[in-house]
GROMACS .gro file of C-alpha atoms in nm:
model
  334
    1UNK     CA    1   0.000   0.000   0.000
    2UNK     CA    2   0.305   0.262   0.060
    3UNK     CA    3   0.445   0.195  -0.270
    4UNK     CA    4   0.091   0.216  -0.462
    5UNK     CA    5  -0.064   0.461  -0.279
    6UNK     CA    6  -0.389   0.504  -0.437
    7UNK     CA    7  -0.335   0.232  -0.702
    8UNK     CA    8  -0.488  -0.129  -0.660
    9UNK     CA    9  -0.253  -0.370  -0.583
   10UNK     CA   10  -0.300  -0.689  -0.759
   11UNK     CA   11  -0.188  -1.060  -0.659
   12UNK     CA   12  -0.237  -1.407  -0.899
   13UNK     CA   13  -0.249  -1.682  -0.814
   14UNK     CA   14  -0.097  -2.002  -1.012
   15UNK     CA   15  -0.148  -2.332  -1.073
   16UNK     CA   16   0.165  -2.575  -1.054
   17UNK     CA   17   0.118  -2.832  -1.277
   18UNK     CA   18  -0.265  -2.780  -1.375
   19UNK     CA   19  -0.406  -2.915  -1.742
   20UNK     CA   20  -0.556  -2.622  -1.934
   21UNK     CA   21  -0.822  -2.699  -2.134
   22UNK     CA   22  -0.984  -2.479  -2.428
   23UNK     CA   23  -1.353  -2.561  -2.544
   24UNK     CA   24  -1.502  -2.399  -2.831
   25UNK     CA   25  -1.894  -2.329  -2.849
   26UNK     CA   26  -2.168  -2.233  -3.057
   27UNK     CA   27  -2.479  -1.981  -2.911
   28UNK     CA   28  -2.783  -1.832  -3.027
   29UNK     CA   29  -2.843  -1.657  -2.698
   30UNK     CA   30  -3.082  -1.935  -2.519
   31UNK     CA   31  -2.926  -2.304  -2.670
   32UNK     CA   32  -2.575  -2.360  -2.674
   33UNK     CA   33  -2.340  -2.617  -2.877
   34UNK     CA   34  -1.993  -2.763  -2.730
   35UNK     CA   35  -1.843  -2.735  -3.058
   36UNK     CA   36  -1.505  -2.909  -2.912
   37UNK     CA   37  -1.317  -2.994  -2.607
   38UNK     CA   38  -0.966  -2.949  -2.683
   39UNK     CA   39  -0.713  -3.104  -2.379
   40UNK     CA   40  -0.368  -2.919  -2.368
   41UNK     CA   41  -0.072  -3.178  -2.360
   42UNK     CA   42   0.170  -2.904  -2.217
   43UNK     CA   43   0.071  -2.832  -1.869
   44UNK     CA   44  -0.134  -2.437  -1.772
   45UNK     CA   45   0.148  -2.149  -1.807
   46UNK     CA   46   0.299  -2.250  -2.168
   47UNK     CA   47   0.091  -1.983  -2.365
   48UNK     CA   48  -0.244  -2.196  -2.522
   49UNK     CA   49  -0.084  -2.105  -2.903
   50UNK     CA   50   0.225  -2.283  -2.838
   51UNK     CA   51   0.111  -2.618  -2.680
   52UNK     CA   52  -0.041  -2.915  -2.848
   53UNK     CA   53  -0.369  -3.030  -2.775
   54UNK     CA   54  -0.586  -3.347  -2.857
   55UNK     CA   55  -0.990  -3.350  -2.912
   56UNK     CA   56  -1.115  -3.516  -2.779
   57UNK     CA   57  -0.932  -3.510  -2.418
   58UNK     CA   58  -0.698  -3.771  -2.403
   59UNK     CA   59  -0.671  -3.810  -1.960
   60UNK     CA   60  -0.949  -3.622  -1.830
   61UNK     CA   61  -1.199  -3.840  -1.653
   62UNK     CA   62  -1.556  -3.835  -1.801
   63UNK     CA   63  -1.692  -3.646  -1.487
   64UNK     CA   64  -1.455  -3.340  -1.549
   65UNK     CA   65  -1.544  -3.314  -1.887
   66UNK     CA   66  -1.931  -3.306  -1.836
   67UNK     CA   67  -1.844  -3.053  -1.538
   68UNK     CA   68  -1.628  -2.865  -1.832
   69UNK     CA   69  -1.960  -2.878  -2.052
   70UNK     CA   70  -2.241  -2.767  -1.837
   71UNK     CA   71  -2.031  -2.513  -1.710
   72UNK     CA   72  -1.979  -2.360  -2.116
   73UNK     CA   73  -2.333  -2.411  -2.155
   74UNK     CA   74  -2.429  -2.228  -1.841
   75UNK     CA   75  -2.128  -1.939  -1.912
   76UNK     CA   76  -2.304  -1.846  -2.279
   77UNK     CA   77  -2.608  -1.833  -2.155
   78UNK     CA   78  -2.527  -1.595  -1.859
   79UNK     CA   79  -2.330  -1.360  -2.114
   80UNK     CA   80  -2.565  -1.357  -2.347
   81UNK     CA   81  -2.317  -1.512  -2.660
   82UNK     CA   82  -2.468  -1.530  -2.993
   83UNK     CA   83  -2.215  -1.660  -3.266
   84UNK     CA   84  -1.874  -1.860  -3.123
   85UNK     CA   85  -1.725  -1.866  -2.773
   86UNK     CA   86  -1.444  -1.945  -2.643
   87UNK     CA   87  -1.284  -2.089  -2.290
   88UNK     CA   88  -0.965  -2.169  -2.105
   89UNK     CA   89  -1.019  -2.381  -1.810
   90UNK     CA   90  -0.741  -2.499  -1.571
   91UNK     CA   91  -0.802  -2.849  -1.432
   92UNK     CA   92  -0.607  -2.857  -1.088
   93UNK     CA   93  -0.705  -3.201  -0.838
   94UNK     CA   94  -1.026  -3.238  -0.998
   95UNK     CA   95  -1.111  -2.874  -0.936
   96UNK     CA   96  -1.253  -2.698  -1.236
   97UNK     CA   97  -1.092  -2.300  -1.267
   98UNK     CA   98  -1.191  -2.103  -1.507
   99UNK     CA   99  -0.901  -1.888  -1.668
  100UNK     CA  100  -1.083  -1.665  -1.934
  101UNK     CA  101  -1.448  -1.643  -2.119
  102UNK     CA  102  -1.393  -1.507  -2.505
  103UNK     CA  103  -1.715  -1.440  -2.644
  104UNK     CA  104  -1.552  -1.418  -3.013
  105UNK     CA  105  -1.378  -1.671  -3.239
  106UNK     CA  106  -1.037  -1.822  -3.143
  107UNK     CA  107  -0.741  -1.951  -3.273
  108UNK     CA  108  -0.901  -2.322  -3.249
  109UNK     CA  109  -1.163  -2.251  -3.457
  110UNK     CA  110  -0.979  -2.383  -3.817
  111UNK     CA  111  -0.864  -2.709  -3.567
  112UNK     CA  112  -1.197  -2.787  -3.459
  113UNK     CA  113  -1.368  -2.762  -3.766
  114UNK     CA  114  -1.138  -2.986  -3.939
  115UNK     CA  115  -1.141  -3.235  -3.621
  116UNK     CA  116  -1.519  -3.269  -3.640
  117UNK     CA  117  -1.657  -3.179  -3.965
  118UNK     CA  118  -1.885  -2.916  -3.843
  119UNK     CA  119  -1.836  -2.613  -4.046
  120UNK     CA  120  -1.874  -2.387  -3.722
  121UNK     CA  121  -1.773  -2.056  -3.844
  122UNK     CA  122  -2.028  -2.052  -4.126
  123UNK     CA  123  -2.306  -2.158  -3.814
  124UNK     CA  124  -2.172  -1.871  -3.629
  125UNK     CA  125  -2.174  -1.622  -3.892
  126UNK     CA  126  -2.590  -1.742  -3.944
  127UNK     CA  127  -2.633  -1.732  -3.628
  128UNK     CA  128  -2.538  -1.385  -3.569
  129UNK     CA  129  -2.750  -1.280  -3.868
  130UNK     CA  130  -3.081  -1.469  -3.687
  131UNK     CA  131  -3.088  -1.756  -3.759
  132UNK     CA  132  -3.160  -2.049  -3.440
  133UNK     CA  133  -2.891  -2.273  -3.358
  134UNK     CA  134  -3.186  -2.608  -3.336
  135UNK     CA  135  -3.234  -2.530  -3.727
  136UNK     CA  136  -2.915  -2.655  -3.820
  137UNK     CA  137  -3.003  -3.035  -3.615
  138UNK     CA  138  -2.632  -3.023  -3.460
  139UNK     CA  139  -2.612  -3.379  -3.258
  140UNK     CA  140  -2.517  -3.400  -2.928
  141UNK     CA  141  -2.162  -3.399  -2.869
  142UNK     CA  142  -2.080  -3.773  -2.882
  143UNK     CA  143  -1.737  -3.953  -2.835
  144UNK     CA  144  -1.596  -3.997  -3.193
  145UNK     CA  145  -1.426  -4.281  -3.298
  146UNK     CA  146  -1.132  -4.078  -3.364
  147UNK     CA  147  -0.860  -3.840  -3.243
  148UNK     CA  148  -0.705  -3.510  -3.362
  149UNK     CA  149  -0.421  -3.356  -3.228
  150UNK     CA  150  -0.295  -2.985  -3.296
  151UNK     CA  151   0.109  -2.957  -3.275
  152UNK     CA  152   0.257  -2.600  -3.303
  153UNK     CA  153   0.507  -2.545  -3.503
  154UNK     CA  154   0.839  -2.292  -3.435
  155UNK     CA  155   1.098  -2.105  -3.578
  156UNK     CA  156   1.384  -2.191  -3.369
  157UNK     CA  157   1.568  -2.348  -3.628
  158UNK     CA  158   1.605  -2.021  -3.798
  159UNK     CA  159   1.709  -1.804  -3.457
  160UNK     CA  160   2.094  -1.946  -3.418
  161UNK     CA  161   2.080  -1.887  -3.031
  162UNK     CA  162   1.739  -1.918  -2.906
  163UNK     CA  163   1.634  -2.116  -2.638
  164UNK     CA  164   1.346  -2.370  -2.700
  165UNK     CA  165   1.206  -2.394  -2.408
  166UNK     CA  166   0.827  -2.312  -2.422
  167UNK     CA  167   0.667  -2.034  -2.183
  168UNK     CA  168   0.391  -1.820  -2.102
  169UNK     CA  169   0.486  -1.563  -2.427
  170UNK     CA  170   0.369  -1.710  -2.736
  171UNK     CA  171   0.619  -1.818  -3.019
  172UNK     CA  172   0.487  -2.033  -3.280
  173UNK     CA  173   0.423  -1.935  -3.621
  174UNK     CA  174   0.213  -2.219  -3.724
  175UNK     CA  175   0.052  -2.518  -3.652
  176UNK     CA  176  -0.056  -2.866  -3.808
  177UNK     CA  177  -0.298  -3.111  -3.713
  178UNK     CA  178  -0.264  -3.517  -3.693
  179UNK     CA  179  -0.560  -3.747  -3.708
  180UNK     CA  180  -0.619  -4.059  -3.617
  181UNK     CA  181  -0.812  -4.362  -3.456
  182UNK     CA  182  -0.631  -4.320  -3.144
  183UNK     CA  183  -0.398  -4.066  -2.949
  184UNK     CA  184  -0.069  -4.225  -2.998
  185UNK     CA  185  -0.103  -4.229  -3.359
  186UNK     CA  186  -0.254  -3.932  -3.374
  187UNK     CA  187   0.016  -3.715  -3.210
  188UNK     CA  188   0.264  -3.908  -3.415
  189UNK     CA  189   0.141  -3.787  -3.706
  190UNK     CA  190   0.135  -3.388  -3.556
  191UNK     CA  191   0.484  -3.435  -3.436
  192UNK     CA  192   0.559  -3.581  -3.887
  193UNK     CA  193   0.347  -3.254  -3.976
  194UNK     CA  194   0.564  -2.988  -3.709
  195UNK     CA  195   0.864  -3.144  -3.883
  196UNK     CA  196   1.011  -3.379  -3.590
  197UNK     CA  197   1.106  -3.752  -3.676
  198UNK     CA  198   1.043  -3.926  -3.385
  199UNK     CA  199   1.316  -4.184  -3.307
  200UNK     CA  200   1.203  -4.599  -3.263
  201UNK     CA  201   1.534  -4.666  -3.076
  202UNK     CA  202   1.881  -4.550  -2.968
  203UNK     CA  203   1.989  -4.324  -2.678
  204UNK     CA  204   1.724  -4.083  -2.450
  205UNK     CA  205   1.876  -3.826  -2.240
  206UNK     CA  206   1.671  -3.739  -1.918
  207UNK     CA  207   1.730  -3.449  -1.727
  208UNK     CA  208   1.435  -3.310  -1.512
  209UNK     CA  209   1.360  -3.051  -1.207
  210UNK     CA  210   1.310  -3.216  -0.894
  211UNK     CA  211   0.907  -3.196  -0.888
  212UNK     CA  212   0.903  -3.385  -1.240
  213UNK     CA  213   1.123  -3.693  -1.121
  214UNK     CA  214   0.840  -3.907  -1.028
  215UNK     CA  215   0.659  -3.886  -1.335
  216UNK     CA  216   0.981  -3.935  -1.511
  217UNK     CA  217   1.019  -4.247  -1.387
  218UNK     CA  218   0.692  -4.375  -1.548
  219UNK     CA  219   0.845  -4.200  -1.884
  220UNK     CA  220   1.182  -4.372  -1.846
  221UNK     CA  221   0.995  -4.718  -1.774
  222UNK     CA  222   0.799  -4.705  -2.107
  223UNK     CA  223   1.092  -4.595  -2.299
  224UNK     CA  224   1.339  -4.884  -2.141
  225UNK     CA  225   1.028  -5.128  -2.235
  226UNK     CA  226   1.057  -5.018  -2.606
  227UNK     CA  227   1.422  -5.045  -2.628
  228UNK     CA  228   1.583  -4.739  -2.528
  229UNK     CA  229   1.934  -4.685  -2.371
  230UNK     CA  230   1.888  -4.444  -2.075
  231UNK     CA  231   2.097  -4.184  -2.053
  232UNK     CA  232   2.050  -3.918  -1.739
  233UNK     CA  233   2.264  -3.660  -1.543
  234UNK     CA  234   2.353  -3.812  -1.154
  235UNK     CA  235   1.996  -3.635  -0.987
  236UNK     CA  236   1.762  -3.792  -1.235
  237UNK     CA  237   2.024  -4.105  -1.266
  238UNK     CA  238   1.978  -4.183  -0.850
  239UNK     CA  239   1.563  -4.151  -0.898
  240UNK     CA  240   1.543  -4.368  -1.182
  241UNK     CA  241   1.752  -4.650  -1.104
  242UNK     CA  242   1.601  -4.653  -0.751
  243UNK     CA  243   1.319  -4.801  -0.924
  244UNK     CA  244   1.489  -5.046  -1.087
  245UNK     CA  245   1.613  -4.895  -1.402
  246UNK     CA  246   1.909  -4.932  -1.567
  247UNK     CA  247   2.088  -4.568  -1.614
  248UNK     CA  248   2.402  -4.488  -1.809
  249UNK     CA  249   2.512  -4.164  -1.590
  250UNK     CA  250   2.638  -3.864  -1.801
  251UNK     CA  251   2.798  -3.525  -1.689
  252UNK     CA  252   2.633  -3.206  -1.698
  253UNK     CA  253   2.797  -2.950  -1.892
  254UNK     CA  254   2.938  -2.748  -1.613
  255UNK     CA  255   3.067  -3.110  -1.466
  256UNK     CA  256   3.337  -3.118  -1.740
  257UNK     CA  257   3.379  -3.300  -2.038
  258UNK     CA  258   3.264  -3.559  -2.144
  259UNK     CA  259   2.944  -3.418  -2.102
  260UNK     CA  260   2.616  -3.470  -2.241
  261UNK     CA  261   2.639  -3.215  -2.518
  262UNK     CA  262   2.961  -3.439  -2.655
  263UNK     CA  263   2.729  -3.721  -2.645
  264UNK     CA  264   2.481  -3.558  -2.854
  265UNK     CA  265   2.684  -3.481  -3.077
  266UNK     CA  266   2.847  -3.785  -3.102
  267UNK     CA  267   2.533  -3.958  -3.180
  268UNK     CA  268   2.473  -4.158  -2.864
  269UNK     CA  269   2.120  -3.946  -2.859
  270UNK     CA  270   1.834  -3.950  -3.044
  271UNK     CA  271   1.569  -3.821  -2.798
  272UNK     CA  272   1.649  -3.574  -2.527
  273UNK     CA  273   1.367  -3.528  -2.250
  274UNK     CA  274   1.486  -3.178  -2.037
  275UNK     CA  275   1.248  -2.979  -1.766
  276UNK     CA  276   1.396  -2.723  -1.556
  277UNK     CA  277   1.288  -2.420  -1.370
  278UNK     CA  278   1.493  -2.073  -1.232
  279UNK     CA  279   1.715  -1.869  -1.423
  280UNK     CA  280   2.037  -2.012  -1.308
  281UNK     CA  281   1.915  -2.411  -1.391
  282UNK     CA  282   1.777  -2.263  -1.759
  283UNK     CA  283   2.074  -2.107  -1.824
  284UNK     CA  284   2.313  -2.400  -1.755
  285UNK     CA  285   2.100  -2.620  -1.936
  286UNK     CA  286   2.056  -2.390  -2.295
  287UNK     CA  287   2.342  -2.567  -2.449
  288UNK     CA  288   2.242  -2.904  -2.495
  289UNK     CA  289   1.863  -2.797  -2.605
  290UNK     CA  290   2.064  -2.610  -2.869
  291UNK     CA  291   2.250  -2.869  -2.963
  292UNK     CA  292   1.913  -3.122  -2.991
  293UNK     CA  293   1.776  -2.786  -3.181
  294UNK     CA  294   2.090  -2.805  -3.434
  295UNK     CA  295   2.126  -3.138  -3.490
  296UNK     CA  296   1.738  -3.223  -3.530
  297UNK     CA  297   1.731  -3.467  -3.210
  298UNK     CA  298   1.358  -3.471  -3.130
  299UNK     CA  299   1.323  -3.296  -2.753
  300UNK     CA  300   1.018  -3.214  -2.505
  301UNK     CA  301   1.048  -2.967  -2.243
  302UNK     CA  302   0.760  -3.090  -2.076
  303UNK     CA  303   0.699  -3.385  -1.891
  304UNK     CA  304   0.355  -3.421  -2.045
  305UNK     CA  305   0.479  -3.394  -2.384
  306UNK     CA  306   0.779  -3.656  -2.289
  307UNK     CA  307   0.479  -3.905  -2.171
  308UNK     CA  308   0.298  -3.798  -2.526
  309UNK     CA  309   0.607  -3.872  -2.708
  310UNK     CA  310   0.637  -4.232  -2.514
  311UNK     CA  311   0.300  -4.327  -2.617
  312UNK     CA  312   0.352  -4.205  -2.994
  313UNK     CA  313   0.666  -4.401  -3.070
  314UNK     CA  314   0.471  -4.695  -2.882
  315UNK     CA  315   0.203  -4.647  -3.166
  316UNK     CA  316   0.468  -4.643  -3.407
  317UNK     CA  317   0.669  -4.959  -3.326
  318UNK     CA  318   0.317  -5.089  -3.360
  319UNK     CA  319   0.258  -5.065  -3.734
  320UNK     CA  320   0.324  -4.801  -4.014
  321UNK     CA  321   0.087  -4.505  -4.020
  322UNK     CA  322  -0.203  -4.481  -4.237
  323UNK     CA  323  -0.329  -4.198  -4.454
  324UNK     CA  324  -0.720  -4.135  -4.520
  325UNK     CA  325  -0.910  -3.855  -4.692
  326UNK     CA  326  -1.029  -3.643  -4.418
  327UNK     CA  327  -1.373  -3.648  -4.480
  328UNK     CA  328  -1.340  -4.035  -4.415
  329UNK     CA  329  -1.324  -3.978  -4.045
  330UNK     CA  330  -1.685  -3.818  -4.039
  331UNK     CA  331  -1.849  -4.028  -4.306
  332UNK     CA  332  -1.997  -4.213  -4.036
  333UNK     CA  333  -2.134  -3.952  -3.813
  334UNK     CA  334  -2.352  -3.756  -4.091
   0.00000   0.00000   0.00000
């Protein structure tokens, strides 16, 4: 209050490790249409144009997303939205939060259409010119027997120096879509359109902050059961192989050489998994996402896009990945 003096003062509040969630809707004022529900795979706090996203949700239990859908439907009808709306909810131990209510067109809009086969800015644009959203006999949303995912796509590789690791400012030019009868596919295919080939075998580095360790275990686990060598500095090393993993130990750059970057470039990596958090940590640890960045080793800097990336090279090991028409996906549902 001394410093501001008659100025507000004003405090957020932020979610560690929530799952943001955008939903795009149709309204003509009294009946409202969950156009999609799009799940982030990057946790709340990396900007919503720079993470990927699958439609339907890919972990959400059934509960949260009907909670997520009655409370859109009840939203538009408070404000009043005729055309498209927009939402951003953070899902945080089961709790619902809502970030922000858009009563316009988003970003998503192109990606949902596309996903579902609904056309829904032409219904918007009728909508707002009077016509009813029951004349257009929209079903209700159903599960379909398919998933899309929506990958962003950067620039890095033409900013010598940048640092790739993904924040709340956004930074991707672009984005591309994958499609598929289920999510592991269907983010492979996203990751093929962004323009990252996702290793089947060979090294993984894993470096994480302490609060990621115990998911990266599960990670590590999947990756070891398709065939990977696991590679990880002495903190992440001591976590993994205390549940029963075999770890080849590597130094961290500041630990002297040979250090992981040497590795890298030597070829002994082909997927590099790397969270971190504080200026000091990020700074220590720009080198070797440049060098993954340079030398087009597939990385996540996200522990929810490292699980993602387990379960898409799982899909590929599987079998080779089909192409359709897209309108195949929907011929079923109209």
């Amino acid at each position: 209050v001394r410093v501001s003096g008659d100025q507000p003062v004003l405090i957020d509040s932020y979610l560690q490790d929530a799952t943001e969630v955008d939903v795009d809707a149709l309204a003509d004022g009294q009946d409202v249409h969950v156009a999609g529900i799009m799940e982030h795979i990057e946790e709340a706090g990396i900007h919503s144009g720079d993470s990927a996203c699958s439609l339907p949700p890919y972990s959400l239990p059934q509960a949260t997303i009907e909670e997520i859908r009655r409370q859109t439907k009840a939203l538009a009808k408070a404000l009043k939205v005729v055309g498209l709306m927009n939402i951003q909810f953070a899902i945080k131990d089961d709790q619902v939060y809502v970030l922000e209510v858009n009563p316009r067109a988003s970003r998503t809009v192109p990606f949902v259409a596309k996903a579902t086969g609904l056309p829904i800015a032409k219904i918007a644009a009728r909508i707002m010119a009077g016509e009813k959203l029951k004349d257009f006999n929209l079903k209700i949303e159903t599960v379909r027997p398919h998933v899309a995912v929506k990958e962003a796509v950067f620039p890095f590789a033409r900013f010598p120096g940048v640092d790739v690791l993904l924040g709340p400012e956004m930074r991707s030019t672009g984005e591309v879509m994958g499609i598929d009868t289920d999510f592991g596919r269907a983010y492979a295919k996203s990751q093929l359109g962004a323009g990252t080939t996702l290793p089947t075998g060979g090294g993984v580095f894993i470096s994480v902050r302490d609060r990621d360790k115990a998911e990266a275990v599960d990670v590590a686990r999947g990756l070891a059961k398709l065939g990977f060598n696991i590679i990880a500095t002495r903190g992440t090393a001591a976590v993994l192989r205390e549940a029963g993993l075999e770890v080849e130990i590597v130094n961290k750059v500041l630990e002297g050489r040979p250090h992981i970057v040497d590795s890298m470039k030597s070829g002994l990596v082909q997927l590099v998994f790397n969270t971190t958090e504080g200026a000091r940590a990020i700074a220590d640890s720009a080198s070797l996402r440049q060098t993954a960045l340079l030398n087009g080793i597939a990385y996540s800097t996200t522990v929810a896009g490292a699980a993602a990336t387990v379960e898409a090279i799982a899909a590929l090991k599987a079998g080779e990945l089909d192409v359709a028409p897209l309108q195949s996906y929907f011929k079923t549902l109209f």
